[in-house]
């Protein structure tokens, strides 16, 4: 049982720097992630909200949506990454989606326009 949605806890979105305590997650993003978890089972959030220092330390984009709690990187634990990406397309997610096959994760964000890429 999650503390911010049916299955998600705020701590899953906390910045990984271990110091800043940022853990905001955009409502639209949380709803999308809950939809995915309902359909595909377990998803691990590998990167949620990031402070500027952590984002810089890992080489993140200076305009990253992670900086505003509007992006998450997810690793599927019970499903295939391509199956999840195809489902996201089928529900017409209007924000960003990057599929990183070699690293087995998907970046999702709630930007105001549709963007797709492969990493």
Tab-separated table of N, CA and C in Angstrom:
chain	number	residue	atom	x	y	z
A	1	UNK	N	0.842	-1.182	0.000
A	1	UNK	CA	0.000	0.000	0.000
A	1	UNK	C	0.886	1.244	0.000
A	2	UNK	N	0.621	2.146	-0.920
A	2	UNK	CA	1.430	3.343	-1.019
A	2	UNK	C	0.894	4.490	-0.193
A	3	UNK	N	1.724	5.485	0.043
A	3	UNK	CA	1.273	6.638	0.803
A	3	UNK	C	0.864	7.825	-0.079
A	4	UNK	N	1.145	7.760	-1.398
A	4	UNK	CA	0.692	8.844	-2.286
A	4	UNK	C	-0.183	8.338	-3.427
A	5	UNK	N	-0.244	7.033	-3.608
A	5	UNK	CA	-1.164	6.413	-4.562
A	5	UNK	C	-1.375	4.979	-4.101
A	6	UNK	N	-2.155	4.252	-4.852
A	6	UNK	CA	-2.456	2.864	-4.493
A	6	UNK	C	-1.194	2.052	-4.205
A	7	UNK	N	-0.159	2.222	-5.024
A	7	UNK	CA	1.044	1.405	-4.891
A	7	UNK	C	2.348	2.163	-4.712
A	8	UNK	N	2.338	3.474	-4.783
A	8	UNK	CA	3.590	4.227	-4.724
A	8	UNK	C	3.750	4.967	-3.409
A	9	UNK	N	4.981	4.973	-2.934
A	9	UNK	CA	5.365	5.758	-1.765
A	9	UNK	C	6.190	6.950	-2.219
A	10	UNK	N	6.035	8.069	-1.523
A	10	UNK	CA	6.794	9.274	-1.859
A	10	UNK	C	8.296	8.993	-1.866
A	11	UNK	N	8.750	8.134	-0.977
A	11	UNK	CA	10.186	7.856	-0.887
A	11	UNK	C	10.767	7.292	-2.189
A	12	UNK	N	9.928	6.680	-3.021
A	12	UNK	CA	10.413	6.139	-4.297
A	12	UNK	C	10.866	7.244	-5.255
A	13	UNK	N	10.403	8.466	-5.025
A	13	UNK	CA	10.694	9.586	-5.922
A	13	UNK	C	11.755	10.527	-5.352
A	14	UNK	N	12.281	10.200	-4.180
A	14	UNK	CA	13.233	11.071	-3.499
A	14	UNK	C	14.559	11.159	-4.251
A	15	UNK	N	15.122	12.359	-4.262
A	15	UNK	CA	16.427	12.579	-4.889
A	15	UNK	C	17.446	11.628	-4.275
A	16	UNK	N	18.295	11.088	-5.113
A	16	UNK	CA	19.269	10.101	-4.667
A	16	UNK	C	20.558	10.696	-4.122
A	17	UNK	N	20.600	12.019	-3.994
A	17	UNK	CA	21.810	12.628	-3.431
A	17	UNK	C	21.949	12.286	-1.948
A	18	UNK	N	20.821	11.996	-1.301
A	18	UNK	CA	20.845	11.642	0.108
A	18	UNK	C	20.900	12.814	1.060
A	19	UNK	N	20.826	14.029	0.526
A	19	UNK	CA	20.957	15.207	1.382
A	19	UNK	C	19.811	16.202	1.275
A	20	UNK	N	19.281	16.412	0.076
A	20	UNK	CA	18.335	17.519	-0.129
A	20	UNK	C	16.909	17.203	0.313
A	21	UNK	N	16.515	15.936	0.256
A	21	UNK	CA	15.164	15.550	0.664
A	21	UNK	C	14.075	15.853	-0.348
A	22	UNK	N	14.424	16.293	-1.554
A	22	UNK	CA	13.401	16.564	-2.563
A	22	UNK	C	12.716	15.259	-2.968
A	23	UNK	N	11.376	15.279	-2.994
A	23	UNK	CA	10.631	14.057	-3.323
A	23	UNK	C	9.302	14.343	-4.012
A	24	UNK	N	9.198	15.491	-4.651
A	24	UNK	CA	7.978	15.876	-5.340
A	24	UNK	C	7.767	15.002	-6.569
A	25	UNK	N	6.504	14.677	-6.836
A	25	UNK	CA	6.159	13.979	-8.077
A	25	UNK	C	4.887	14.619	-8.626
A	26	UNK	N	4.923	14.941	-9.893
A	26	UNK	CA	3.799	15.539	-10.593
A	26	UNK	C	2.598	14.589	-10.573
A	27	UNK	N	1.415	15.110	-10.344
A	27	UNK	CA	0.201	14.292	-10.250
A	27	UNK	C	-0.048	13.524	-11.545
A	28	UNK	N	0.100	14.172	-12.684
A	28	UNK	CA	-0.113	13.507	-13.976
A	28	UNK	C	0.866	12.344	-14.161
A	29	UNK	N	2.113	12.555	-13.768
A	29	UNK	CA	3.111	11.494	-13.868
A	29	UNK	C	2.767	10.342	-12.927
A	30	UNK	N	2.367	10.662	-11.712
A	30	UNK	CA	1.991	9.631	-10.752
A	30	UNK	C	0.819	8.804	-11.270
A	31	UNK	N	-0.150	9.453	-11.885
A	31	UNK	CA	-1.298	8.725	-12.450
A	31	UNK	C	-0.854	7.786	-13.572
A	32	UNK	N	0.061	8.245	-14.429
A	32	UNK	CA	0.580	7.394	-15.502
A	32	UNK	C	1.328	6.197	-14.922
A	33	UNK	N	2.173	6.442	-13.943
A	33	UNK	CA	2.938	5.360	-13.339
A	33	UNK	C	2.032	4.356	-12.634
A	34	UNK	N	0.985	4.845	-11.979
A	34	UNK	CA	0.044	3.934	-11.328
A	34	UNK	C	-0.686	3.088	-12.372
A	35	UNK	N	-1.058	3.715	-13.483
A	35	UNK	CA	-1.676	2.989	-14.598
A	35	UNK	C	-0.750	1.856	-15.064
A	36	UNK	N	0.532	2.169	-15.227
A	36	UNK	CA	1.498	1.162	-15.675
A	36	UNK	C	1.664	0.054	-14.642
A	37	UNK	N	1.707	0.426	-13.382
A	37	UNK	CA	1.863	-0.587	-12.336
A	37	UNK	C	0.630	-1.484	-12.258
A	38	UNK	N	-0.555	-0.900	-12.437
A	38	UNK	CA	-1.787	-1.704	-12.440
A	38	UNK	C	-1.773	-2.713	-13.585
A	39	UNK	N	-1.278	-2.288	-14.740
A	39	UNK	CA	-1.303	-3.146	-15.927
A	39	UNK	C	-0.151	-4.146	-15.972
A	40	UNK	N	1.042	-3.712	-15.576
A	40	UNK	CA	2.242	-4.526	-15.789
A	40	UNK	C	2.899	-5.063	-14.519
A	41	UNK	N	2.404	-4.712	-13.370
A	41	UNK	CA	3.033	-5.190	-12.137
A	41	UNK	C	4.115	-4.243	-11.654
A	42	UNK	N	5.101	-4.816	-11.042
A	42	UNK	CA	6.122	-4.016	-10.365
A	42	UNK	C	6.980	-3.201	-11.334
A	43	UNK	N	7.202	-1.947	-10.944
A	43	UNK	CA	8.095	-1.038	-11.654
A	43	UNK	C	9.002	-0.401	-10.612
A	44	UNK	N	10.265	-0.377	-10.876
A	44	UNK	CA	11.198	0.274	-9.958
A	44	UNK	C	11.510	1.673	-10.471
A	45	UNK	N	11.345	2.664	-9.599
A	45	UNK	CA	11.723	4.035	-9.935
A	45	UNK	C	13.217	4.155	-9.659
A	46	UNK	N	14.005	4.341	-10.709
A	46	UNK	CA	15.453	4.455	-10.516
A	46	UNK	C	15.909	5.902	-10.405
A	47	UNK	N	15.074	6.819	-10.851
A	47	UNK	CA	15.370	8.241	-10.701
A	47	UNK	C	14.065	9.011	-10.740
A	48	UNK	N	13.816	9.771	-9.695
A	48	UNK	CA	12.623	10.619	-9.622
A	48	UNK	C	13.045	12.072	-9.593
A	49	UNK	N	12.652	12.767	-8.534
A	49	UNK	CA	13.023	14.170	-8.375
A	49	UNK	C	14.535	14.251	-8.137
A	50	UNK	N	15.178	15.231	-8.761
A	50	UNK	CA	16.606	15.451	-8.568
A	50	UNK	C	16.857	16.896	-8.188
A	51	UNK	N	17.764	17.103	-7.245
A	51	UNK	CA	18.233	18.460	-6.982
A	51	UNK	C	19.249	18.816	-8.072
A	52	UNK	N	19.536	20.088	-8.225
A	52	UNK	CA	20.462	20.538	-9.268
A	52	UNK	C	21.853	19.924	-9.089
A	53	UNK	N	22.325	19.816	-7.851
A	53	UNK	CA	23.659	19.252	-7.613
A	53	UNK	C	23.725	17.798	-8.062
A	54	UNK	N	22.721	17.007	-7.704
A	54	UNK	CA	22.719	15.591	-8.105
A	54	UNK	C	22.578	15.472	-9.623
A	55	UNK	N	21.698	16.269	-10.202
A	55	UNK	CA	21.511	16.242	-11.652
A	55	UNK	C	22.833	16.538	-12.363
A	56	UNK	N	23.550	17.548	-11.882
A	56	UNK	CA	24.852	17.887	-12.471
A	56	UNK	C	25.856	16.758	-12.277
A	57	UNK	N	25.855	16.148	-11.100
A	57	UNK	CA	26.817	15.094	-10.780
A	57	UNK	C	26.651	13.868	-11.672
A	58	UNK	N	25.424	13.592	-12.102
A	58	UNK	CA	25.208	12.412	-12.952
A	58	UNK	C	25.157	12.759	-14.439
A	59	UNK	N	25.411	14.020	-14.760
A	59	UNK	CA	25.436	14.432	-16.163
A	59	UNK	C	24.062	14.640	-16.769
A	60	UNK	N	23.070	14.945	-15.919
A	60	UNK	CA	21.719	15.184	-16.406
A	60	UNK	C	21.601	16.474	-17.196
A	61	UNK	N	20.603	16.546	-18.034
A	61	UNK	CA	20.330	17.743	-18.832
A	61	UNK	C	20.048	18.916	-17.910
A	62	UNK	N	20.605	20.086	-18.220
A	62	UNK	CA	20.413	21.253	-17.344
A	62	UNK	C	18.957	21.701	-17.281
A	63	UNK	N	18.137	21.284	-18.240
A	63	UNK	CA	16.708	21.611	-18.235
A	63	UNK	C	15.854	20.374	-17.948
A	64	UNK	N	16.421	19.406	-17.259
A	64	UNK	CA	15.749	18.141	-17.002
A	64	UNK	C	14.420	18.324	-16.261
A	65	UNK	N	13.439	17.556	-16.679
A	65	UNK	CA	12.148	17.549	-15.991
A	65	UNK	C	12.264	16.898	-14.613
A	66	UNK	N	13.314	16.140	-14.384
A	66	UNK	CA	13.565	15.568	-13.058
A	66	UNK	C	13.732	16.674	-12.013
A	67	UNK	N	14.266	17.815	-12.422
A	67	UNK	CA	14.513	18.925	-11.499
A	67	UNK	C	13.223	19.503	-10.907
A	68	UNK	N	12.103	19.202	-11.539
A	68	UNK	CA	10.817	19.753	-11.106
A	68	UNK	C	9.836	18.671	-10.662
A	69	UNK	N	10.325	17.456	-10.487
A	69	UNK	CA	9.457	16.351	-10.085
A	69	UNK	C	8.498	15.928	-11.185
A	70	UNK	N	8.859	16.219	-12.431
A	70	UNK	CA	7.986	15.917	-13.565
A	70	UNK	C	8.545	14.818	-14.457
A	71	UNK	N	9.498	14.021	-13.932
A	71	UNK	CA	10.074	12.919	-14.703
A	71	UNK	C	10.462	11.791	-13.766
A	72	UNK	N	10.390	10.593	-14.304
A	72	UNK	CA	10.863	9.395	-13.598
A	72	UNK	C	11.470	8.442	-14.610
A	73	UNK	N	12.511	7.768	-14.168
A	73	UNK	CA	13.074	6.671	-14.935
A	73	UNK	C	12.598	5.397	-14.257
A	74	UNK	N	12.080	4.458	-15.059
A	74	UNK	CA	11.514	3.243	-14.500
A	74	UNK	C	12.145	2.003	-15.113
A	75	UNK	N	12.273	0.980	-14.300
A	75	UNK	CA	12.731	-0.332	-14.754
A	75	UNK	C	11.582	-1.296	-14.502
A	76	UNK	N	11.098	-1.954	-15.556
A	76	UNK	CA	10.036	-2.945	-15.356
A	76	UNK	C	10.610	-4.211	-14.725
A	77	UNK	N	9.942	-4.724	-13.709
A	77	UNK	CA	10.397	-5.938	-13.040
A	77	UNK	C	9.581	-7.156	-13.440
A	78	UNK	N	8.380	-6.929	-13.963
A	78	UNK	CA	7.487	-8.036	-14.316
A	78	UNK	C	7.044	-8.013	-15.775
A	79	UNK	N	7.635	-7.157	-16.601
A	79	UNK	CA	7.180	-7.024	-17.989
A	79	UNK	C	8.354	-6.626	-18.882
A	80	UNK	N	8.138	-6.713	-20.174
A	80	UNK	CA	9.124	-6.352	-21.179
A	80	UNK	C	9.075	-4.850	-21.450
A	81	UNK	N	10.230	-4.232	-21.566
A	81	UNK	CA	10.318	-2.789	-21.776
A	81	UNK	C	9.602	-2.347	-23.062
A	82	UNK	N	9.696	-3.129	-24.124
A	82	UNK	CA	9.046	-2.785	-25.388
A	82	UNK	C	7.528	-2.874	-25.246
A	83	UNK	N	7.058	-3.872	-24.538
A	83	UNK	CA	5.618	-4.013	-24.294
A	83	UNK	C	5.074	-2.790	-23.553
A	84	UNK	N	5.816	-2.309	-22.569
A	84	UNK	CA	5.395	-1.117	-21.822
A	84	UNK	C	5.428	0.111	-22.721
A	85	UNK	N	6.487	0.273	-23.491
A	85	UNK	CA	6.596	1.426	-24.399
A	85	UNK	C	5.452	1.429	-25.411
A	86	UNK	N	5.121	0.271	-25.961
A	86	UNK	CA	4.007	0.181	-26.911
A	86	UNK	C	2.681	0.547	-26.249
A	87	UNK	N	2.503	0.120	-25.007
A	87	UNK	CA	1.282	0.474	-24.283
A	87	UNK	C	1.199	1.981	-24.051
A	88	UNK	N	2.309	2.593	-23.676
A	88	UNK	CA	2.333	4.046	-23.457
A	88	UNK	C	1.942	4.774	-24.737
A	89	UNK	N	2.430	4.295	-25.875
A	89	UNK	CA	2.017	4.879	-27.152
A	89	UNK	C	0.521	4.686	-27.377
A	90	UNK	N	0.008	3.501	-27.046
A	90	UNK	CA	-1.410	3.196	-27.313
A	90	UNK	C	-2.365	4.051	-26.489
A	91	UNK	N	-1.905	4.523	-25.325
A	91	UNK	CA	-2.778	5.384	-24.504
A	91	UNK	C	-2.533	6.864	-24.798
A	92	UNK	N	-1.683	7.112	-25.799
A	92	UNK	CA	-1.429	8.462	-26.294
A	92	UNK	C	-0.870	9.393	-25.223
A	93	UNK	N	0.167	8.933	-24.519
A	93	UNK	CA	0.854	9.795	-23.537
A	93	UNK	C	1.393	11.014	-24.271
A	94	UNK	N	0.995	12.196	-23.823
A	94	UNK	CA	1.341	13.417	-24.552
A	94	UNK	C	2.698	14.002	-24.179
A	95	UNK	N	3.358	13.469	-23.154
A	95	UNK	CA	4.648	13.997	-22.733
A	95	UNK	C	5.810	13.270	-23.370
A	96	UNK	N	6.915	13.215	-22.635
A	96	UNK	CA	8.126	12.605	-23.151
A	96	UNK	C	8.281	11.153	-22.753
A	97	UNK	N	8.889	10.377	-23.668
A	97	UNK	CA	9.237	8.991	-23.384
A	97	UNK	C	10.534	8.650	-24.110
A	98	UNK	N	11.522	8.251	-23.331
A	98	UNK	CA	12.776	7.757	-23.879
A	98	UNK	C	12.933	6.301	-23.509
A	99	UNK	N	13.221	5.461	-24.493
A	99	UNK	CA	13.373	4.028	-24.268
A	99	UNK	C	14.862	3.692	-24.391
A	100	UNK	N	15.417	3.151	-23.311
A	100	UNK	CA	16.836	2.825	-23.245
A	100	UNK	C	16.976	1.306	-23.156
A	101	UNK	N	17.027	0.669	-24.316
A	101	UNK	CA	17.041	-0.790	-24.381
A	101	UNK	C	18.282	-1.394	-23.730
A	102	UNK	N	19.447	-0.820	-23.973
A	102	UNK	CA	20.683	-1.384	-23.422
A	102	UNK	C	20.703	-1.355	-21.901
A	103	UNK	N	20.116	-0.332	-21.314
A	103	UNK	CA	20.090	-0.197	-19.859
A	103	UNK	C	18.759	-0.645	-19.254
A	104	UNK	N	17.822	-1.079	-20.099
A	104	UNK	CA	16.522	-1.607	-19.682
A	104	UNK	C	15.739	-0.648	-18.789
A	105	UNK	N	15.592	0.608	-19.247
A	105	UNK	CA	14.732	1.527	-18.515
A	105	UNK	C	14.010	2.453	-19.476
A	106	UNK	N	12.944	3.055	-18.967
A	106	UNK	CA	12.157	4.031	-19.717
A	106	UNK	C	12.139	5.332	-18.927
A	107	UNK	N	12.413	6.425	-19.607
A	107	UNK	CA	12.259	7.760	-19.031
A	107	UNK	C	10.867	8.246	-19.417
A	108	UNK	N	10.114	8.734	-18.439
A	108	UNK	CA	8.805	9.337	-18.688
A	108	UNK	C	8.768	10.718	-18.076
A	109	UNK	N	8.162	11.657	-18.779
A	109	UNK	CA	7.986	12.987	-18.203
A	109	UNK	C	6.678	13.600	-18.666
A	110	UNK	N	6.327	14.706	-18.028
A	110	UNK	CA	5.043	15.359	-18.312
A	110	UNK	C	5.246	16.715	-18.977
A	111	UNK	N	6.166	16.773	-19.907
A	111	UNK	CA	6.328	18.001	-20.695
A	111	UNK	C	5.017	18.279	-21.431
A	112	UNK	N	4.874	19.460	-21.968
A	112	UNK	CA	3.599	19.872	-22.577
A	112	UNK	C	3.435	19.436	-24.037
A	113	UNK	N	4.407	18.698	-24.555
A	113	UNK	CA	4.328	18.243	-25.936
A	113	UNK	C	4.871	16.806	-26.019
A	114	UNK	N	4.475	16.124	-27.063
A	114	UNK	CA	4.915	14.748	-27.258
A	114	UNK	C	6.345	14.708	-27.777
A	115	UNK	N	7.179	13.917	-27.102
A	115	UNK	CA	8.570	13.727	-27.526
A	115	UNK	C	8.918	12.251	-27.318
A	116	UNK	N	9.619	11.674	-28.296
A	116	UNK	CA	10.011	10.272	-28.227
A	116	UNK	C	11.462	10.140	-28.670
A	117	UNK	N	12.211	9.285	-27.995
A	117	UNK	CA	13.579	9.025	-28.390
A	117	UNK	C	14.016	7.653	-27.873
A	118	UNK	N	15.102	7.171	-28.472
A	118	UNK	CA	15.749	5.927	-28.045
A	118	UNK	C	17.132	6.279	-27.551
A	119	UNK	N	17.514	5.675	-26.454
A	119	UNK	CA	18.830	5.970	-25.883
A	119	UNK	C	19.793	4.842	-26.090
